[in-house]
């Protein structure tokens, strides 16, 4: 819409310019008045058209801004509630805080611990995964092997006068967005250019980023000083292990490496059998250059990662059928490239059509979908987006992100990648310890093995000093190359052969190499397993959950908006509250005995014996997302009120804990218990 | 015993020497043969005595060494099992590891997560504590305020040639122990000196430690090179926050500071009411100079800490009665100083006699006792040791450590300290944000306030340049001092007064100061709460639990010793195993359906379908401490076998999950279910 308007506007401007020129020419050439009048009329019509398009464009941009405004207002209301009720607290607030560090306050901490408990149940327990717990402090050699020491960087620019640091891509992004949103005068062409930059921002090299920053004259946002050229900054927190200062270490940027280095032991623990999965929950650290986006981009966060080790020749999954019929929003590479949007797909079809690379990857996509939606993530605002070819590491076979839509846009919350054998190979190479699996054959198998035997004497005569490179190049040939060479040599006696390390082609004759296939008996196959890695950003999932659970509704008097979190009981920080209706000893005794039975049943609760009105107490507890409230209004039976429907039922004091347990454990729904007990409608406990 | 033998030995040596001298003198002086013979006989008797004492001493030391040997053998057997079954793994093993860093492998990770879940249930949920979750990365200012930047150090010495670092106290300790254990020739006096050093090791200053190292000629253990003088090394891992390099930070050495800096918000969250407790579970970091003692002294560990905030004027606890009758080993200051041993005491009496400072502290001691013994810590090897006056920080009101005996001796696993107002005051001072509580009075209260009004004109005349110091000293007087001065001034007209800042006494006359008491109405009391801090080293508790749970028993054939962990179900890493008796499809189907019902009941299990003998499979699972094993030996009913008694009962396939749940949830004991079901004695599943 906005695009086509910009295009129309610039076309119309060109037409106005052309017509204006025509009018001037007619006047100058002393053309008849009729002709001039007609031309002027035409010009005016064009100008009116242009004004109308301008108005439409303005409106389109304002609409966008309005949406942005209501998004901002929603987020502000949410964040106010989250901070006021201590779901989170900016860390070290009394010392004016540290960007990108947040505490979970009591309800946030409870939500987090519920999410992690469910993660353990849903993944570790249900799939019999091997959970491990490794330290955060990691010696350099491990992160050298993984590539983090060399490549875990962001591009940074410095204010050349004050030394303040900025992320180069952030500055360019802000510039492009600002221009697109506020500047009506830019041409359609320019707008397209800026949009293209936004689309490819993540792929720009340091040189390209620096070039654009220079071209657009972008300066330091705070001072308008000139900026340095972009250069890489490593995002790991560095430290030193032990007192000597000679053992550099880092705070781990992910938990996965702790699992990879233990592969050998874990494989043994699993009875030397594949497939199996290991899992880890723990803190990870990224020393962000300038953290933004509140709880979404932080310097320390909890990751929950699974490394599923599987035979690269067999990535089928025995339980895939359990998720094959799930249908949800998927956004394959093809749809992204051709400008289409995400579409609903049946998971089984996505796998059978080869859109998802293999069953195991598909199985985890399905399990992640179930995990997130059970937590309360809105399934209409959840999609699985496949990485584009240029987003994926060269070794990855396929990669899908679970993206959740929130007020910041679509946010990557879980990454599900088939990383092939990359990680285990990297640690095998660096440590010299083979991280491999064995498949013992029931019967020894006859296999054909390619034998390339360079004849060194002949090669030495022919190539003298460069003989070694030729030998190595011959030995490195793939089976296909070797068999082609063999055929050519047999038919023509010689063949041209490219030796990369020499940078030229050489001629190989029949005498110089013997190529054959030999049959051999093998008793086992030794191979590096592939790893399929679902990696969960727990903090991001929780933040999106807050957005999807938050709503407001008018108070009974209608004079204010009340905040509610519609957390499912599984997630709710506290499962129920206990309110004596009025302050008297009798009711407080009953409340205490109920509290005791709740504790015994393992249900977290909060007792509120303030004299505040029941309506106010309900509002307070709705704001924490507490699903059930027990009001003690007699000594024999009490009222249970459900948060979202505000339905109330009457239950005897003896039964109340078990009813609450039934609903909060998920054995029954509220609807199930609603018909079993009399509903309540006494004015005294009305809201 | 050893002491008195050493003393006797050196006395006898002196007697031998004296008698030898006497014999020589007699011979030289040409004394009669009779006299010489008698003296020689006496000398020989003395020598025999000495030899006998030497033998006894040797035996006493060997006994000690034997005990040490059997301790070492026990520990070795335990550690072998723990490492082989992946309870823990030295971190980054394939890169030859890093001292003081360990991973929890699958069973260790499960034990840890069970211990933490129970901690949450026993403390957080049961006491309605406010749990928070703060980052590990901490800016310098926070740890400046807490004192860690300046004081969290160990004394280190360096090999002067190679630069290798050692803990100074460790070297001195090793020297003293070695001498005492292996050197028979040292005098009783010397032995006493070395023992005294071992006793006061923790209190030695850098100078004292350095002095002793020099005096004893201690050198670097690896090279025998000379050592540097001891100097302090800060044990925090340092890092830098953000890209500028200008914001130093540390990995937190404890989790407590995250709670203290949030006091204001948490107090508000609790409705501005005291007492309340906040809690935190998380990683803490100490960059040990040279970690020893395996899992007991590590560089990264999980702490679980409680900060209970309480009115310093009222440290009673409403639930103290619930723990008052507990009786267990306590080791008060008095008993330690007078050389007695720990004794059984009733907690209520310890508090009422003032041995434990207050009820709240006593309440937590009782709760910690219950926590540890429920986990399976042997109550005969658990004691609560009070800190000696010189062990406690100057601000602490009282401090007790829960110490658990293991093969390394008595190990501090939980510290329970009344830290008074120290921490909140330190952060109030550094941040300027008052971390205080308010007590609103129902009625305004009339309070007498002391008014000290120095008369500056008179003081100026009398003291000229030093007038300011005198004014400040007068204003800083306590109520008692001021009232005494007032009385003296009224009776004699003048008084001598010490001004510390001047370093001398001055004479104050009646004209120079007016002291009075004024009555004022106050509506509230503002005060800094005291904090009572139970702090749990989770890794240490778990290691001691391993020691207390581990035992061996002969295999049925009697040809080998089998390892067992007698974990209570609460702690056990896996609650049960499922074994099809023989490999056939029918039994495997039943095993799978049981597995499904176990998962649904939330019970962790392991299925073992290998064809190994049932006896071997039991042994494997005993070694993981799995309490119950289900053997599928028919399609309708199965055998459940208990780990420690090896009792077996028969239960129908439908019931088996609920029986396992009943026992592992702690609703029933094994004894409870044993009589309800027929016992099993078929030879086929015998061990």
PDB file of N, CA and C in Angstrom, chain A residues 62-77 407:
ATOM      1  N   UNK A  62       0.272   7.678   8.880  1.00  0.00           N
ATOM      2  CA  UNK A  62      -0.320   7.970  10.182  1.00  0.00           C
ATOM      3  C   UNK A  62      -0.963   6.721  10.769  1.00  0.00           C
ATOM      4  N   UNK A  63      -1.677   5.983   9.871  1.00  0.00           N
ATOM      5  CA  UNK A  63      -2.254   4.705  10.308  1.00  0.00           C
ATOM      6  C   UNK A  63      -1.196   3.823  10.936  1.00  0.00           C
ATOM      7  N   UNK A  64      -0.105   3.679  10.214  1.00  0.00           N
ATOM      8  CA  UNK A  64       1.006   2.889  10.728  1.00  0.00           C
ATOM      9  C   UNK A  64       1.440   3.424  12.079  1.00  0.00           C
ATOM     10  N   UNK A  65       1.544   4.749  12.163  1.00  0.00           N
ATOM     11  CA  UNK A  65       1.959   5.350  13.436  1.00  0.00           C
ATOM     12  C   UNK A  65       0.923   5.113  14.527  1.00  0.00           C
ATOM     13  N   UNK A  66      -0.372   5.179  14.118  1.00  0.00           N
ATOM     14  CA  UNK A  66      -1.434   4.918  15.099  1.00  0.00           C
ATOM     15  C   UNK A  66      -1.314   3.512  15.658  1.00  0.00           C
ATOM     16  N   UNK A  67      -1.110   2.562  14.743  1.00  0.00           N
ATOM     17  CA  UNK A  67      -0.915   1.189  15.193  1.00  0.00           C
ATOM     18  C   UNK A  67       0.270   1.118  16.146  1.00  0.00           C
ATOM     19  N   UNK A  68       1.340   1.786  15.751  1.00  0.00           N
ATOM     20  CA  UNK A  68       2.535   1.799  16.594  1.00  0.00           C
ATOM     21  C   UNK A  68       2.198   2.404  17.945  1.00  0.00           C
ATOM     22  N   UNK A  69       1.375   3.477  17.917  1.00  0.00           N
ATOM     23  CA  UNK A  69       1.000   4.129  19.172  1.00  0.00           C
ATOM     24  C   UNK A  69       0.214   3.185  20.068  1.00  0.00           C
ATOM     25  N   UNK A  70      -0.792   2.485  19.490  1.00  0.00           N
ATOM     26  CA  UNK A  70      -1.597   1.619  20.348  1.00  0.00           C
ATOM     27  C   UNK A  70      -0.751   0.440  20.822  1.00  0.00           C
ATOM     28  N   UNK A  71       0.175  -0.004  19.965  1.00  0.00           N
ATOM     29  CA  UNK A  71       1.119  -1.032  20.402  1.00  0.00           C
ATOM     30  C   UNK A  71       1.945  -0.531  21.585  1.00  0.00           C
ATOM     31  N   UNK A  72       2.430   0.712  21.454  1.00  0.00           N
ATOM     32  CA  UNK A  72       3.229   1.287  22.539  1.00  0.00           C
ATOM     33  C   UNK A  72       2.413   1.422  23.821  1.00  0.00           C
ATOM     34  N   UNK A  73       1.132   1.853  23.651  1.00  0.00           N
ATOM     35  CA  UNK A  73       0.283   2.047  24.835  1.00  0.00           C
ATOM     36  C   UNK A  73       0.038   0.703  25.526  1.00  0.00           C
ATOM     37  N   UNK A  74      -0.224  -0.330  24.725  1.00  0.00           N
ATOM     38  CA  UNK A  74      -0.425  -1.670  25.285  1.00  0.00           C
ATOM     39  C   UNK A  74       0.818  -2.108  26.045  1.00  0.00           C
ATOM     40  N   UNK A  75       1.971  -1.940  25.384  1.00  0.00           N
ATOM     41  CA  UNK A  75       3.205  -2.387  26.012  1.00  0.00           C
ATOM     42  C   UNK A  75       3.470  -1.616  27.306  1.00  0.00           C
ATOM     43  N   UNK A  76       3.148  -0.295  27.263  1.00  0.00           N
ATOM     44  CA  UNK A  76       3.392   0.517  28.454  1.00  0.00           C
ATOM     45  C   UNK A  76       2.528   0.035  29.622  1.00  0.00           C
ATOM     46  N   UNK A  77       1.238  -0.260  29.323  1.00  0.00           N
ATOM     47  CA  UNK A  77       0.328  -0.745  30.376  1.00  0.00           C
ATOM     48  C   UNK A  77       0.840  -2.056  30.944  1.00  0.00           C
ATOM     49  N   UNK A 407       4.545  -7.041  20.739  1.00  0.00           N
ATOM     50  CA  UNK A 407       4.544  -5.633  20.344  1.00  0.00           C
ATOM     51  C   UNK A 407       5.864  -5.209  19.692  1.00  0.00           C
TER      52      UNK A 407
END
